Amino acid sequence: MKRALIFQHMDHDHPGRFLDFFAEDGIVPEAVRLFEGEAIPPLAPYDFLFVLGGAQDTWQEEQHPWLSAEKQAIREWVAERAKPYFGVCLGHQLLAAALGGEVAPAEEGEIGVFDVALTGGAETHRLTRGLGPSHKVMQWHMAEVKRAPDGAVVLASSARTPVQAFAIGEHAVSTQFHCEFTPQTVAGWASLPNYVSSLERHLGAGAYPRIVRDCYPLMPEMARMTRAIYDNLATATGLRK
């Protein structure tokens, strides 16, 4: 079986619907809990790198020294080994930072359901083949990619965040939005008081049930969009043969 290396930055976080995709393709996920000091293993034995979101910022190496090693590993994986990569939220920002792009606090963060639109570059890119021109997605970020790395193709943008997704060649893709979130992911937040209180700090009282009501009817379409991107990546990279 193939092996997926997962870089995890927060407790209770996981790749969501991608775990179903991995199971279907015979890929076993193996998480490294970087926030607890677990070391990154040698990369050679792995077939896929998935980098999750997190409350950290890419520039906080003094507070989180492991960020330096993580960015180096991402650079090795994507730029040197050119192997399949998917990053979400912080994983999107780390890919940009690792390859020479710019990440900084957002002028206006996004938490909840927002619209993203595909760019002109996405119209002919293999990794966005089959996608419609606009999509409703789930967001939870207060930082953003200000400048994509040299050679990257920006695939999606939103009114607040110009770099919502980008690709490096046909082997690496990342999204600022949380395409991994599932109904089970969101339902699980009810058992995590720190998640609920964080939502209320940003969005006011009752934020969590409002987000549930907003996102649940949209989940099937979010799943189809995410599945298309993953399928395109798996086919383009030979991950699925």
XYZ file of C-alpha atoms in Angstrom:
241
model
C 0.000 0.000 0.000
C 1.020 3.612 -0.572
C 1.759 5.944 2.339
C 0.579 9.512 2.942
C 2.557 11.676 5.353
C 0.292 14.109 7.238
C 1.697 17.229 8.903
C -0.654 18.019 11.809
C -0.547 21.342 13.703
C -3.486 21.095 16.141
C -5.151 18.419 18.234
C -8.392 16.935 16.832
C -7.506 18.079 13.296
C -7.452 15.597 10.409
C -7.716 15.434 6.595
C -11.502 14.960 6.654
C -12.926 13.674 3.385
C -9.423 13.026 2.030
C -9.253 10.021 4.364
C -12.033 8.443 2.301
C -10.104 9.207 -0.876
C -6.964 7.640 0.581
C -8.844 4.493 1.588
C -10.247 4.089 -1.919
C -6.769 4.451 -3.437
C -5.029 2.163 -0.962
C -3.099 4.966 0.750
C -2.374 4.670 4.475
C -2.220 8.032 6.336
C 0.547 8.545 8.886
C 0.322 11.752 10.955
C 3.243 13.655 12.440
C 2.075 15.800 15.378
C 4.504 18.651 14.867
C 2.900 20.783 17.581
C 3.835 18.106 20.112
C 7.444 17.925 18.994
C 7.271 14.815 16.823
C 10.106 14.760 14.300
C 9.581 14.696 10.551
C 10.703 11.299 9.246
C 12.794 10.768 6.083
C 10.571 11.635 3.144
C 11.719 9.023 0.629
C 9.358 6.193 1.714
C 6.207 8.294 1.266
C 3.986 8.756 -1.774
C 1.857 11.762 -0.769
C 2.260 14.766 1.547
C -0.845 16.370 3.048
C -0.355 19.490 5.201
C -3.219 20.545 7.455
C -4.307 23.911 8.797
C -3.520 25.328 12.227
C -3.640 28.325 14.524
C 0.043 29.073 13.950
C 1.403 31.560 11.418
C 4.163 30.740 8.943
C 6.476 33.415 10.340
C 6.263 32.290 13.985
C 9.449 30.236 13.995
C 10.556 31.679 17.342
C 7.336 30.500 19.027
C 7.189 27.255 17.017
C 10.743 26.223 16.024
C 9.488 23.173 14.132
C 8.083 25.462 11.426
C 11.560 25.872 9.977
C 12.029 22.129 9.523
C 8.512 21.805 8.162
C 9.104 24.419 5.478
C 12.362 22.733 4.534
C 10.574 19.387 4.217
C 7.865 20.932 2.036
C 10.537 22.546 -0.141
C 12.320 19.214 -0.532
C 9.083 17.387 -1.294
C 7.658 19.804 -3.847
C 10.671 21.522 -5.426
C 13.256 18.728 -5.301
C 11.281 15.502 -5.303
C 8.265 16.841 -7.264
C 5.901 14.419 -5.536
C 2.135 14.781 -4.890
C 1.272 17.500 -2.367
C -1.978 18.920 -1.025
C -2.121 21.721 1.544
C -5.100 23.405 3.198
C -5.192 26.764 5.012
C -1.876 26.847 6.914
C -0.690 24.101 4.556
C -1.447 26.464 1.668
C 0.450 29.297 3.322
C 3.402 27.056 4.220
C 3.741 25.927 0.606
C 3.903 29.553 -0.479
C 6.438 30.487 2.219
C 8.591 27.416 1.590
C 8.929 28.236 -2.103
C 9.640 31.959 -1.764
C 6.144 33.469 -1.786
C 4.857 35.967 0.767
C 2.430 35.327 3.635
C 1.134 38.030 6.008
C -1.887 38.903 8.149
C -5.046 39.317 6.095
C -6.559 42.755 5.767
C -9.867 41.052 6.505
C -10.041 37.421 7.548
C -12.652 34.926 6.407
C -14.566 32.635 8.773
C -17.649 30.787 7.555
C -19.019 30.160 4.071
C -17.659 32.334 1.260
C -17.580 32.362 -2.532
C -14.430 31.679 -4.534
C -14.039 32.029 -8.282
C -11.680 30.211 -10.598
C -9.095 32.385 -12.318
C -8.153 32.500 -15.969
C -5.178 30.305 -15.159
C -7.496 27.586 -13.884
C -9.402 27.344 -17.157
C -6.689 25.246 -18.809
C -4.931 23.761 -15.786
C -5.118 20.011 -15.415
C -5.741 20.119 -11.660
C -8.938 22.164 -12.005
C -10.339 20.234 -14.952
C -14.091 19.731 -14.659
C -14.706 22.477 -12.100
C -17.350 25.161 -12.506
C -16.434 28.867 -12.482
C -17.443 29.560 -8.851
C -17.908 27.620 -5.628
C -19.061 28.130 -2.062
C -16.396 26.988 0.373
C -15.610 26.972 4.090
C -13.025 29.390 5.419
C -11.273 29.911 8.752
C -8.172 32.098 8.418
C -6.745 35.417 9.539
C -3.575 35.307 7.416
C -3.207 34.898 3.665
C -0.810 34.432 0.788
C 0.019 37.907 -0.463
C 2.234 36.693 -3.297
C 2.347 33.207 -4.767
C 5.776 31.652 -5.413
C 7.496 32.186 -8.746
C 6.178 29.701 -11.285
C 2.941 29.057 -9.403
C -0.421 29.242 -11.173
C -3.118 30.944 -9.107
C -6.262 28.851 -9.560
C -8.911 30.597 -7.436
C -9.565 33.896 -5.684
C -12.192 35.579 -3.535
C -13.270 39.158 -2.929
C -11.082 39.358 0.192
C -8.268 36.945 -0.699
C -6.743 37.012 -4.191
C -4.729 33.782 -3.752
C -7.314 31.203 -2.670
C -5.621 28.301 -4.447
C -2.501 27.758 -6.491
C -0.599 24.941 -8.155
C 3.048 24.128 -8.651
C 3.256 22.217 -11.899
C 0.767 19.369 -11.881
C 2.042 17.710 -8.699
C 1.274 20.234 -5.936
C -1.884 22.159 -5.107
C -3.089 24.071 -2.067
C -6.228 25.875 -1.002
C -6.741 28.650 1.506
C -10.271 27.342 2.022
C -10.953 24.193 4.008
C -11.974 21.765 1.313
C -11.296 18.892 3.722
C -14.132 19.836 6.109
C -17.027 17.369 6.166
C -20.351 17.320 8.044
C -18.602 15.052 10.573
C -15.776 17.582 10.972
C -18.158 20.435 11.719
C -20.353 18.301 13.992
C -17.262 17.391 16.003
C -16.678 21.032 16.950
C -19.670 20.789 19.316
C -17.451 18.661 21.574
C -14.551 21.132 21.413
C -15.363 24.203 23.545
C -12.217 26.023 22.400
C -13.360 25.801 18.771
C -16.825 27.120 19.613
C -15.463 29.948 21.753
C -13.037 30.936 19.006
C -15.901 31.202 16.534
C -17.855 33.351 18.982
C -14.879 35.674 19.559
C -14.760 36.380 15.853
C -18.432 36.181 14.862
C -20.434 36.790 18.038
C -22.774 34.688 20.158
C -24.403 31.757 18.400
C -21.701 31.603 15.710
C -21.371 27.830 15.746
C -25.031 26.921 15.067
C -25.168 29.608 12.380
C -22.181 28.088 10.598
C -23.752 24.625 10.844
C -26.946 25.918 9.235
C -24.987 27.706 6.514
C -22.614 24.927 5.553
C -24.584 21.683 5.833
C -26.758 22.164 2.713
C -23.610 23.021 0.710
C -21.538 20.016 1.748
C -22.431 17.739 -1.203
C -21.228 20.325 -3.705
C -18.091 21.019 -1.641
C -17.402 17.284 -1.694
C -17.788 17.097 -5.481
C -15.430 20.044 -6.008
C -12.811 18.578 -3.676
C -13.124 15.161 -5.257
C -12.485 16.636 -8.701
C -9.284 18.365 -7.579
C -8.020 15.250 -5.809
C -8.858 12.978 -8.759
C -7.058 15.333 -11.125
C -3.991 15.368 -8.873
C -3.995 11.602 -8.390
C -4.203 11.021 -12.139
C -1.685 13.687 -13.129
C 0.948 12.426 -10.689
C 0.465 8.710 -11.238
C -0.647 8.317 -7.630
C -3.606 6.413 -9.051
C -2.786 4.133 -11.967
